[in-house]
Coordinates of C-alpha atoms and ligand atoms in Angstrom, one line a residue:
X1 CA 87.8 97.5 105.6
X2 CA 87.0 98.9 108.7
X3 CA 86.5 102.6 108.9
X4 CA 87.0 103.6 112.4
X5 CA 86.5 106.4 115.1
X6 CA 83.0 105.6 115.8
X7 CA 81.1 105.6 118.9
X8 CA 78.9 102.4 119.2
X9 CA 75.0 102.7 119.7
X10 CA 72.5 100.4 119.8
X11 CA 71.2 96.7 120.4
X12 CA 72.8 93.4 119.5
X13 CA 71.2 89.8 120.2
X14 CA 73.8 87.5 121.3
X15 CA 74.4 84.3 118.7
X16 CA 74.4 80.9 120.1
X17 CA 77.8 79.1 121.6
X18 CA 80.3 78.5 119.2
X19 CA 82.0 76.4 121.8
X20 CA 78.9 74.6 122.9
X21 CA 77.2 73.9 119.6
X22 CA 80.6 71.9 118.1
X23 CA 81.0 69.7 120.6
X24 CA 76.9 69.3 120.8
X25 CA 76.7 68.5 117.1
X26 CA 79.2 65.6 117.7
X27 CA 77.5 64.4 120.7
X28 CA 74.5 64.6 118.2
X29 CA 75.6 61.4 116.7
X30 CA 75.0 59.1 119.8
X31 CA 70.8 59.7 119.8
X32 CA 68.5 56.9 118.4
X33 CA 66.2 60.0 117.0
X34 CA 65.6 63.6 115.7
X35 CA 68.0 66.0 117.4
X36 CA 67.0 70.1 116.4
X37 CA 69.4 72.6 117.1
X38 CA 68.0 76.1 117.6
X39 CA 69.1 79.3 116.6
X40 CA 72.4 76.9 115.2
X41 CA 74.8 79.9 113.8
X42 CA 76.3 79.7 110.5
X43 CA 80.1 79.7 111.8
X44 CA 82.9 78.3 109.6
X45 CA 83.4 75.6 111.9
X46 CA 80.0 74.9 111.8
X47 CA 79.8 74.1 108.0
X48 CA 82.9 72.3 109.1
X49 CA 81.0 70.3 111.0
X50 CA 78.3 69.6 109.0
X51 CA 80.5 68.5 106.3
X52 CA 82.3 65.8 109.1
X53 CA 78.8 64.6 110.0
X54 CA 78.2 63.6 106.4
X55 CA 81.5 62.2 106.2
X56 CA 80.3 60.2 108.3
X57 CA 77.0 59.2 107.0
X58 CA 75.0 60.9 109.5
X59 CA 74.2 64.6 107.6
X60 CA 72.8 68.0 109.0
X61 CA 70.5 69.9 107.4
X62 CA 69.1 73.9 107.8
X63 CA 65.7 74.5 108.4
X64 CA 65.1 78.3 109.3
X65 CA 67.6 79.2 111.2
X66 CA 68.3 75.4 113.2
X67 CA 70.1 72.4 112.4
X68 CA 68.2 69.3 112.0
X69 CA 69.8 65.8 112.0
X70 CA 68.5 61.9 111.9
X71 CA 71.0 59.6 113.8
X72 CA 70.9 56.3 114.0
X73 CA 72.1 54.4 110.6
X74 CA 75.5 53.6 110.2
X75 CA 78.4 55.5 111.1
X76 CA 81.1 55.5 109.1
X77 CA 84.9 54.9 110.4
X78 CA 87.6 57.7 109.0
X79 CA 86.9 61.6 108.9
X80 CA 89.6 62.9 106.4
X81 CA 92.4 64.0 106.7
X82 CA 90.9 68.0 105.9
X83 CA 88.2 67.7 107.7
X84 CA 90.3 67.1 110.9
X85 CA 92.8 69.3 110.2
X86 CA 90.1 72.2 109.6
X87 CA 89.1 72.6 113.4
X88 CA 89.9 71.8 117.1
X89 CA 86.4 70.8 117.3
X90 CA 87.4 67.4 115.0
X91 CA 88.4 65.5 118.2
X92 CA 85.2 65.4 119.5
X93 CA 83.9 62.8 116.7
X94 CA 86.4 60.1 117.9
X95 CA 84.4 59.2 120.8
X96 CA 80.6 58.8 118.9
X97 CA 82.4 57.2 116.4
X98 CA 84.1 54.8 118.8
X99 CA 80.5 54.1 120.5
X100 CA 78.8 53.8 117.6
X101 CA 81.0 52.1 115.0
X102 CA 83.7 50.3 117.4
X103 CA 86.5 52.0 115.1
X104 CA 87.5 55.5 114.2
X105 CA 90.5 56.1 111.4
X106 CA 91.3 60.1 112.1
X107 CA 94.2 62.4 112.1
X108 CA 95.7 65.0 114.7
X109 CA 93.2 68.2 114.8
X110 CA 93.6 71.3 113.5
X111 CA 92.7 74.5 114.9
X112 CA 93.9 78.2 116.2
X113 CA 97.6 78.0 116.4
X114 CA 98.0 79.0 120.3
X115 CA 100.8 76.9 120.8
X116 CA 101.1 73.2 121.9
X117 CA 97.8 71.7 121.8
X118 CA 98.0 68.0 122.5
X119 CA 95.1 65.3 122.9
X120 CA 97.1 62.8 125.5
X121 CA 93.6 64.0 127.7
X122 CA 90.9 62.9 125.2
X123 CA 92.7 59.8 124.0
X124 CA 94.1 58.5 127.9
X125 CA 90.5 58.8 129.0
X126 CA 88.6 57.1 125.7
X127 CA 92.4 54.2 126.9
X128 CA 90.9 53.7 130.5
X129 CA 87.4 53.3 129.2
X130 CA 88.3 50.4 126.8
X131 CA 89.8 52.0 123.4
X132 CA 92.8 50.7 121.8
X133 CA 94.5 53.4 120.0
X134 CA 97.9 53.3 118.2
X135 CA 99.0 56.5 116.4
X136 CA 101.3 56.3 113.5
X137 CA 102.9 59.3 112.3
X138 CA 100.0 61.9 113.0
X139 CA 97.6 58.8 111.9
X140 CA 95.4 57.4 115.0
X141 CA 93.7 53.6 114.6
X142 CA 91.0 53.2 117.4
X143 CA 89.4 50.8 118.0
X144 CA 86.8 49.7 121.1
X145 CA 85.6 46.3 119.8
X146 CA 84.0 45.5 123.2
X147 CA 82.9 49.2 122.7
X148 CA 83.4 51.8 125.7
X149 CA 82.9 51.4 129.5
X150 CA 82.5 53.2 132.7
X151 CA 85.2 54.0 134.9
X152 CA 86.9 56.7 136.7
X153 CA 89.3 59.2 135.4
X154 CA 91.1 62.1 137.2
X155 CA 92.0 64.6 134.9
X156 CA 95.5 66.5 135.6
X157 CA 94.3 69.4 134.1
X158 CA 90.4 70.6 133.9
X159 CA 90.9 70.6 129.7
X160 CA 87.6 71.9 128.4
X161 CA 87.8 69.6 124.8
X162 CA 89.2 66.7 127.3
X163 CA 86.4 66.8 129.9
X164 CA 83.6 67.1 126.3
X165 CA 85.1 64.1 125.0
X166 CA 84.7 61.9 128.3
X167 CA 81.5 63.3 128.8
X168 CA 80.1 62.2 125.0
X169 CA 82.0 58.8 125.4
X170 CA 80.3 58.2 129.2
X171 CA 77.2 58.8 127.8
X172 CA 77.4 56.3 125.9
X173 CA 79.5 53.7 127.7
X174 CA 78.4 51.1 129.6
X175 CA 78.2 51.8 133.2
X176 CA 78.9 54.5 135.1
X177 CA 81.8 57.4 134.8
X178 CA 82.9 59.5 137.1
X179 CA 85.4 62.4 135.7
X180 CA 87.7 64.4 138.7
X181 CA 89.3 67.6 137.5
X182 CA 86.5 68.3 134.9
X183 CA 86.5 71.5 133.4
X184 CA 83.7 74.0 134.4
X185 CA 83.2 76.2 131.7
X186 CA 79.6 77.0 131.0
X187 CA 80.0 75.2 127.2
X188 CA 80.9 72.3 129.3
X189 CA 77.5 72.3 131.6
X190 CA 75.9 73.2 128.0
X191 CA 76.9 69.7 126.4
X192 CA 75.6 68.3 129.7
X193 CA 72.2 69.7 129.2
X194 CA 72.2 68.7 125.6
X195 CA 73.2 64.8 126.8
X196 CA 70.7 65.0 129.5
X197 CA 67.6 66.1 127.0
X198 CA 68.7 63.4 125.2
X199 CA 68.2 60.9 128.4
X200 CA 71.3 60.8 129.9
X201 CA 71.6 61.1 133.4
X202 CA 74.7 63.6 134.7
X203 CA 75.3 64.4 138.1
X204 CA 77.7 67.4 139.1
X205 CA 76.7 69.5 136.4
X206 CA 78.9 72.7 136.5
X207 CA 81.5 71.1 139.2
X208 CA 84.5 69.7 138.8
X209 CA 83.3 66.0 139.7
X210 CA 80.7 64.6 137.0
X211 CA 79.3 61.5 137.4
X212 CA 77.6 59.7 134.4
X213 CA 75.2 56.8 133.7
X214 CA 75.5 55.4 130.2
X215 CA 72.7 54.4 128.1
X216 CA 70.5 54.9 125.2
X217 CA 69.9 58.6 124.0
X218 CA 66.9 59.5 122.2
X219 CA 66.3 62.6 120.0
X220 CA 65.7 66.2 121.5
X221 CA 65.2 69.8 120.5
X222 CA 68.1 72.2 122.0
X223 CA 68.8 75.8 122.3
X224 CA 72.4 76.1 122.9
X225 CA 73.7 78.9 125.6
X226 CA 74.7 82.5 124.1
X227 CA 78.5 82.9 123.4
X228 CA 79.8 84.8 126.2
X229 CA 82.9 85.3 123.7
X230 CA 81.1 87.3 121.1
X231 CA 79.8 89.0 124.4
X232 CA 82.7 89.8 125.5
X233 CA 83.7 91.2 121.8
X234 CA 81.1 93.4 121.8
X235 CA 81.4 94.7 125.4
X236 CA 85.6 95.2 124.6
X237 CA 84.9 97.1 121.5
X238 CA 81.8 99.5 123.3
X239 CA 84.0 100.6 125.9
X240 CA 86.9 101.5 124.2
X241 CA 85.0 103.5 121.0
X242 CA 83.0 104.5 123.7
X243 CA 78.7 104.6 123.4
X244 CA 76.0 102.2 124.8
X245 CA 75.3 99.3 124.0
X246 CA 72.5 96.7 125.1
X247 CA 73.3 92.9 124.3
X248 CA 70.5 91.1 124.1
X249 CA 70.9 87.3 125.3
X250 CA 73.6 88.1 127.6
X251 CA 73.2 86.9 130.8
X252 CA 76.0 88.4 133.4
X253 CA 77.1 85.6 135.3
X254 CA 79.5 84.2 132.8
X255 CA 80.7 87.5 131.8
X256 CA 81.1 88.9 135.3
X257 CA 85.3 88.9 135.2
X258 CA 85.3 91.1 132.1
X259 CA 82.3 93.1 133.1
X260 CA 84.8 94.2 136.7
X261 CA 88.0 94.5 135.0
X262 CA 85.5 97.3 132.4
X263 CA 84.0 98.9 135.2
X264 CA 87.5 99.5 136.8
X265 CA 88.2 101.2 133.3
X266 CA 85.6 103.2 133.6
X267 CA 82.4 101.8 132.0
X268 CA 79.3 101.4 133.5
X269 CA 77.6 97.9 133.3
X270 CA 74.5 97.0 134.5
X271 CA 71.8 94.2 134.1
X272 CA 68.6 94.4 132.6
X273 CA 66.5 91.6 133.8
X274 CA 67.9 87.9 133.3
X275 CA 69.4 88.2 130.4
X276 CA 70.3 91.2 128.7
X277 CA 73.0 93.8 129.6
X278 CA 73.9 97.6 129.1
X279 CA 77.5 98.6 128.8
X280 CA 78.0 102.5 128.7
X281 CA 81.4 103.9 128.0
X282 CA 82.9 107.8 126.8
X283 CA 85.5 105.9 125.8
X284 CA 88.1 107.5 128.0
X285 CA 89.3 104.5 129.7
X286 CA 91.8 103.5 132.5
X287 CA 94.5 101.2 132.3
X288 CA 93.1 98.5 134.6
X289 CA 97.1 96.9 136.0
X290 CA 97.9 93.6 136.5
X291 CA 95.9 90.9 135.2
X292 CA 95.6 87.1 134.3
X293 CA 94.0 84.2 132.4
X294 CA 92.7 81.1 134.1
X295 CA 90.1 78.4 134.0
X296 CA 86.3 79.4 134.3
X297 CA 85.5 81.5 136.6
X298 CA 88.7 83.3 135.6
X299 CA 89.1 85.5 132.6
X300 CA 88.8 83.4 130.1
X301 CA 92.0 83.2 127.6
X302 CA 89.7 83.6 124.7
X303 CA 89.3 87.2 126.3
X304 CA 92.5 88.5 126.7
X305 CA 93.0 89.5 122.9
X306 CA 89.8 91.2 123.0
X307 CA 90.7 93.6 126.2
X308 CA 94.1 94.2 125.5
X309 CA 92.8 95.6 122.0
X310 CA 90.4 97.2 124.0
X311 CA 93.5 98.8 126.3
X312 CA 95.4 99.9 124.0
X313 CA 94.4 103.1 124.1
X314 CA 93.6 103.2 128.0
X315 CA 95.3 105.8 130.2
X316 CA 98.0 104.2 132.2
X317 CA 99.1 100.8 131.7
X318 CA 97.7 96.9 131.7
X319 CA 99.6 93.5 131.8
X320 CA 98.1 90.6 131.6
X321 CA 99.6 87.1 132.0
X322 CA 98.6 84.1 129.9
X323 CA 98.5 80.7 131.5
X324 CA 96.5 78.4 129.2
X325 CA 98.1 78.2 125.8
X326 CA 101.8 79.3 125.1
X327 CA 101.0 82.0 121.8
X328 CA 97.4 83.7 123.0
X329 CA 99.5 87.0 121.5
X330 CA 100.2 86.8 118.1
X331 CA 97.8 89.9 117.5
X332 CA 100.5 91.9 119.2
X333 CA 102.7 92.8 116.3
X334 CA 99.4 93.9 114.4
X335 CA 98.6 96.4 117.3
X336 CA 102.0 97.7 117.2
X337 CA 101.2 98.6 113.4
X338 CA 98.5 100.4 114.6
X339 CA 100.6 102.6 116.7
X340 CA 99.9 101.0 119.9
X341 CA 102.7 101.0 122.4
X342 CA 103.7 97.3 124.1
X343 CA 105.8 94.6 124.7
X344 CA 104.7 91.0 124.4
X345 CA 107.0 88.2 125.6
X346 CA 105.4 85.1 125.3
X347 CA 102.8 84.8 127.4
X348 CA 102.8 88.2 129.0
X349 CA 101.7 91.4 127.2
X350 CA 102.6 94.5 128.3
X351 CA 100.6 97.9 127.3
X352 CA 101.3 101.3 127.5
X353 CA 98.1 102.7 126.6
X354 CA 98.7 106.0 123.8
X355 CA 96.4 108.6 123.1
X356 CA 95.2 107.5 119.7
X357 CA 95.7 104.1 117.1
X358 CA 96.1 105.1 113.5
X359 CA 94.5 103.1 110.8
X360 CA 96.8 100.1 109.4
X361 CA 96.9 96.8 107.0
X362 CA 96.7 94.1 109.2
X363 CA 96.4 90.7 109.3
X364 CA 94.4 88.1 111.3
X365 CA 96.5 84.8 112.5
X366 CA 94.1 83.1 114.8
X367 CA 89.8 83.8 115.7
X368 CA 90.3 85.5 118.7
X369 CA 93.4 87.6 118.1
X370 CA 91.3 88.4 114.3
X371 CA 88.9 89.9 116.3
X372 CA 91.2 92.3 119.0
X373 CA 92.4 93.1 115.7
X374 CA 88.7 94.3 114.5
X375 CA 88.2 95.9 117.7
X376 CA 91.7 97.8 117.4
X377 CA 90.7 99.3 114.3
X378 CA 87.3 100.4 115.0
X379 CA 88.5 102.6 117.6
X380 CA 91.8 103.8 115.4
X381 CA 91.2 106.7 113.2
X382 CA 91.0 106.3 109.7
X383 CA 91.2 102.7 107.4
X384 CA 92.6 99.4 108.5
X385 CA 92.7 96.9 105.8
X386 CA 92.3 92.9 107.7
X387 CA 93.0 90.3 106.2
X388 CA 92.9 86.7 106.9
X389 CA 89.3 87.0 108.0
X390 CA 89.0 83.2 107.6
X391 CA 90.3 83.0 111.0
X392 CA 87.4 85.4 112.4
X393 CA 84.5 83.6 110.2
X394 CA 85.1 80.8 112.3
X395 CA 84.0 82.3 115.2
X396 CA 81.4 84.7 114.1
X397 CA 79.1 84.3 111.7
X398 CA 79.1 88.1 110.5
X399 CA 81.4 90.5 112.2
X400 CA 80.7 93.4 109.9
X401 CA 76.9 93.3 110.2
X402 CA 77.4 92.4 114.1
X403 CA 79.2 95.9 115.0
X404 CA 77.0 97.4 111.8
X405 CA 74.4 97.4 113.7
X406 CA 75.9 99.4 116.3
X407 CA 77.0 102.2 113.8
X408 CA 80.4 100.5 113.0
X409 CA 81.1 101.0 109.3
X410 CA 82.5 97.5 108.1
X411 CA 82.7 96.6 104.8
X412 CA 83.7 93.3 103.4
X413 CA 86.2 93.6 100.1
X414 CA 86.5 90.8 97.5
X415 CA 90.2 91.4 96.7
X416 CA 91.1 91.0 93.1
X417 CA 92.9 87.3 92.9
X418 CA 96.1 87.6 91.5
X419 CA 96.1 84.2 89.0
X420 CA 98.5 83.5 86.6
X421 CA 95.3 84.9 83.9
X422 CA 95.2 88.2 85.9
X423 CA 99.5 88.2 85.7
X424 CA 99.4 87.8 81.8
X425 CA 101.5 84.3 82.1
X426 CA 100.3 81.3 79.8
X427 CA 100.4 78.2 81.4
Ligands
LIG501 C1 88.5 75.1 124.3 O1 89.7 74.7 123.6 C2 87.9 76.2 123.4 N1 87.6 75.6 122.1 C3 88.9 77.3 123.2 O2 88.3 78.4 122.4 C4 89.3 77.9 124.6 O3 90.3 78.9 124.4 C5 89.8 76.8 125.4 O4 88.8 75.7 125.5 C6 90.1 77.2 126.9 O5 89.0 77.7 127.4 C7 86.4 74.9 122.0 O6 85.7 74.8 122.9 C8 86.1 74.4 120.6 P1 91.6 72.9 126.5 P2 90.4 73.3 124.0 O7 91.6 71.5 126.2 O8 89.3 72.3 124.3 C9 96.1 71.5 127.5 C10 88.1 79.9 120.6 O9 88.7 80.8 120.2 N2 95.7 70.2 127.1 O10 91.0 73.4 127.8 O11 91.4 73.0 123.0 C11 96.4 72.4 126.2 O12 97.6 72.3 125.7 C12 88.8 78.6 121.1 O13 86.8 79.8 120.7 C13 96.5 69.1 127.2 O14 97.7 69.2 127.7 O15 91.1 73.8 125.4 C14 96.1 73.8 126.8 O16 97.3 74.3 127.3 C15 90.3 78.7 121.0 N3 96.1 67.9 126.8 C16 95.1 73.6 127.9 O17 95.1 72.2 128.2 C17 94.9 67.7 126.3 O18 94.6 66.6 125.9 C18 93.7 74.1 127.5 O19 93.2 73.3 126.5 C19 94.0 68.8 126.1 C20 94.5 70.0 126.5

């Protein structure tokens, strides 16, 4: 339930990377040692996570607020069929299991519905580095019986899961890598780190050209990056209920597309030291035109949700284009509950920003889009009612007592379930 109408005030601390911590945790799985995850967040996906690494024989366990794991023994072969289908993230076990174990039995990951989101990338590259891999039906064998080995690999498109994968399996391949058309998101240079405190050596680190000498990995303790994402949630959300806002653990570099598109709207953003950042708003904003989506340094696609919510009640208009995945928009429909006035057709969303958004029932279809959806309401007057909040767990640990502490009244409802008990029926 999210009561809104509410300027925001006060100080947040930024949570680590969802998107760097997944893809971390499976790279976790190559080390000879103790690997330590600070500040690891308790995300849905990472409990998902957790339960594929004991799957697979190598568990995770909290201490304080880190993850602590002890590779090394065996690794098992298959992740179930659940476990893959519960997350994206899944794919990135096929490559430590291929280095470790020689054999991986897995499905076709899960994940946000955001349109067609196929793995030819991650499973062409693990090909050219020695994996034999025959799907059947949504079933994949692999295999690497000679286990995995250095090559090069041009990538057709800079696919952030794509470019993680390669990067885990070079690691651990035999020889050197080199990977053309990487992705350059910061979660991406983030893995690096994590490989490289493990012993690796990467060259190219944040380019589009990585180079990478296989070998052993031993144990390390790592603090994953801040998520620029929730960042960027918090930012949205401030300038459109209007306040000020200081995010701790936000450095602006990574943020700086979305900090120029606000400040065109009307905020004012300004860095404090390294790594912290001020957002003031009245919460009058403008419509900020013609916009798109792209690879970093772009705006990020993960964003758009979040400023369109944030737009739609913006004097003047805003479009913006999507050009990674093919359904970014399915939040659309929800605003249009709310009163907001667009037009979405496929990948481009049109808003005519209105005066005000009235409270409404709505219901969250994917993270991201769950999120604009939270935002939306907070600055609509009166109640909206979300449901479907599985979709925003996975992405941040505690969205309520996140804007709570920035005067947002959130509260989370246990809805009565309706059994067949509850209905009266004997069965
Ligand atoms: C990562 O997804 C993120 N997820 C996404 O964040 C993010 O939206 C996306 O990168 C883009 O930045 C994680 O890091 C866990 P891609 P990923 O591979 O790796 C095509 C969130 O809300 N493609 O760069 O799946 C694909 O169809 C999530 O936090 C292929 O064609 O993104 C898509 O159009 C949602 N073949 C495009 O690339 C492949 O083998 C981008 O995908 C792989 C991808």
């Amino acid at each position: 339930m999210v009561c809104g109408g509410r300027p925001l005030i006060g100080e947040v601390e930024m949570p680590a990377a969802k998107n760097s911590i997944l893809p971390i945790l499976a790279a976790a799985m190559l080390a000879q040692g103790a690997v330590r995850i600070r500040r690891a967040p308790r995300l849905r996906d990472v409990e998902t996570s957790m339960q594929l690494l004991a799957a697979l024989g190598c568990p995770a366990v909290r201490i304080d607020g880190d993850l602590l794991l002890a590779p090394g023994g065996p690794v098992g072969d298959t992740v179930p069929r659940p476990l893959m289908a519960a997350m994206r993230s899944s794919i990135y076990y096929l490559a430590p299991m291929l280095a470790r174990g020689k054999r991986a039995h897995i499905t076709f990951p899960g994940g946000c519905r955001l349109g067609e989101r196929p793995i030819d990338l991650h499973l062409k590259g693990l090909a050219v580095m020695g994996a034999r891999i025959v799907a059947d039906g949504d079933h994949l064998d692999c295999a690497a019986p000679d286990g995995l080995h250095g090559t090069e690999i041009h990538l057709r498109f800079p696919s952030v899961g794509a470019t993680e994968t390669l990067l885990i399996a070079a690691a651990a391949a035999a020889g050197q890598t080199r990977i053309f058309g990487a992705a350059r998101e910061p979660e991406v240079g983030d893995l690096a780190h994590f490989l490289i405190a493990c012993g690796a050596r990467i060259e190219g680190v944040g380019t589009d050209r990585l180079q990478v000498w296989g070998g052993a990995l031993h144990g390390c303790e790592y603090t994953p990056i801040p998520d620029r994402i929730t960042a960027q949630t918090v930012l949205c959300a401030a300038a459109a209920c209007g306040g000020q806002v200081l995010l701790r653990r936000a450095p602006l570099a990574p943020l700086q597309p979305m900090a120029e598109i606000l400040t065109r709207a009307g905020c004012g953003i300004r860095q404090l030291g390294e790594n912290d950042l001020v957002l003031e708003s009245d919460g009058r904003l403008l419509g900020v035109g013609s916009l798109s989506t792209g690879v970093y340094p772009a705006f990020a696609t993960d964003a758009g949700p979040l400023l369109a919510a944030a737009m739609l009640t913006a004097r003047g208009d805003t479009a913006l284009r999507e050009t990674i995945f093919s359904n970014r928009f399915g939040c659309a429909a929800q605003f249009a509950r709310m009163g907001a006035e667009l037009d979405c057709d496929g990948r481009l969303l049109q808003i005519h920003g209105v005066p005000k958004l009235h409270g409404a029932a709505l219901t969250a279809q994917d993270l991201r889009g769950g999120a604009a959806l939270v935002i939306a309401a907070l600055t609509a007057e009166g109640e909206s009612r979300i449901t479907g909040v599985d979709y925003i767990r996975r992405g941040y640990e505690d969205i309520a007592r996140l804007f709570g502490q920035l005067g947002a009244k959130i509260t989370e409802v246990c809805l009565p379930v309706h059994t067949a008990a509850s209905a009266g029926v004997s069965v």
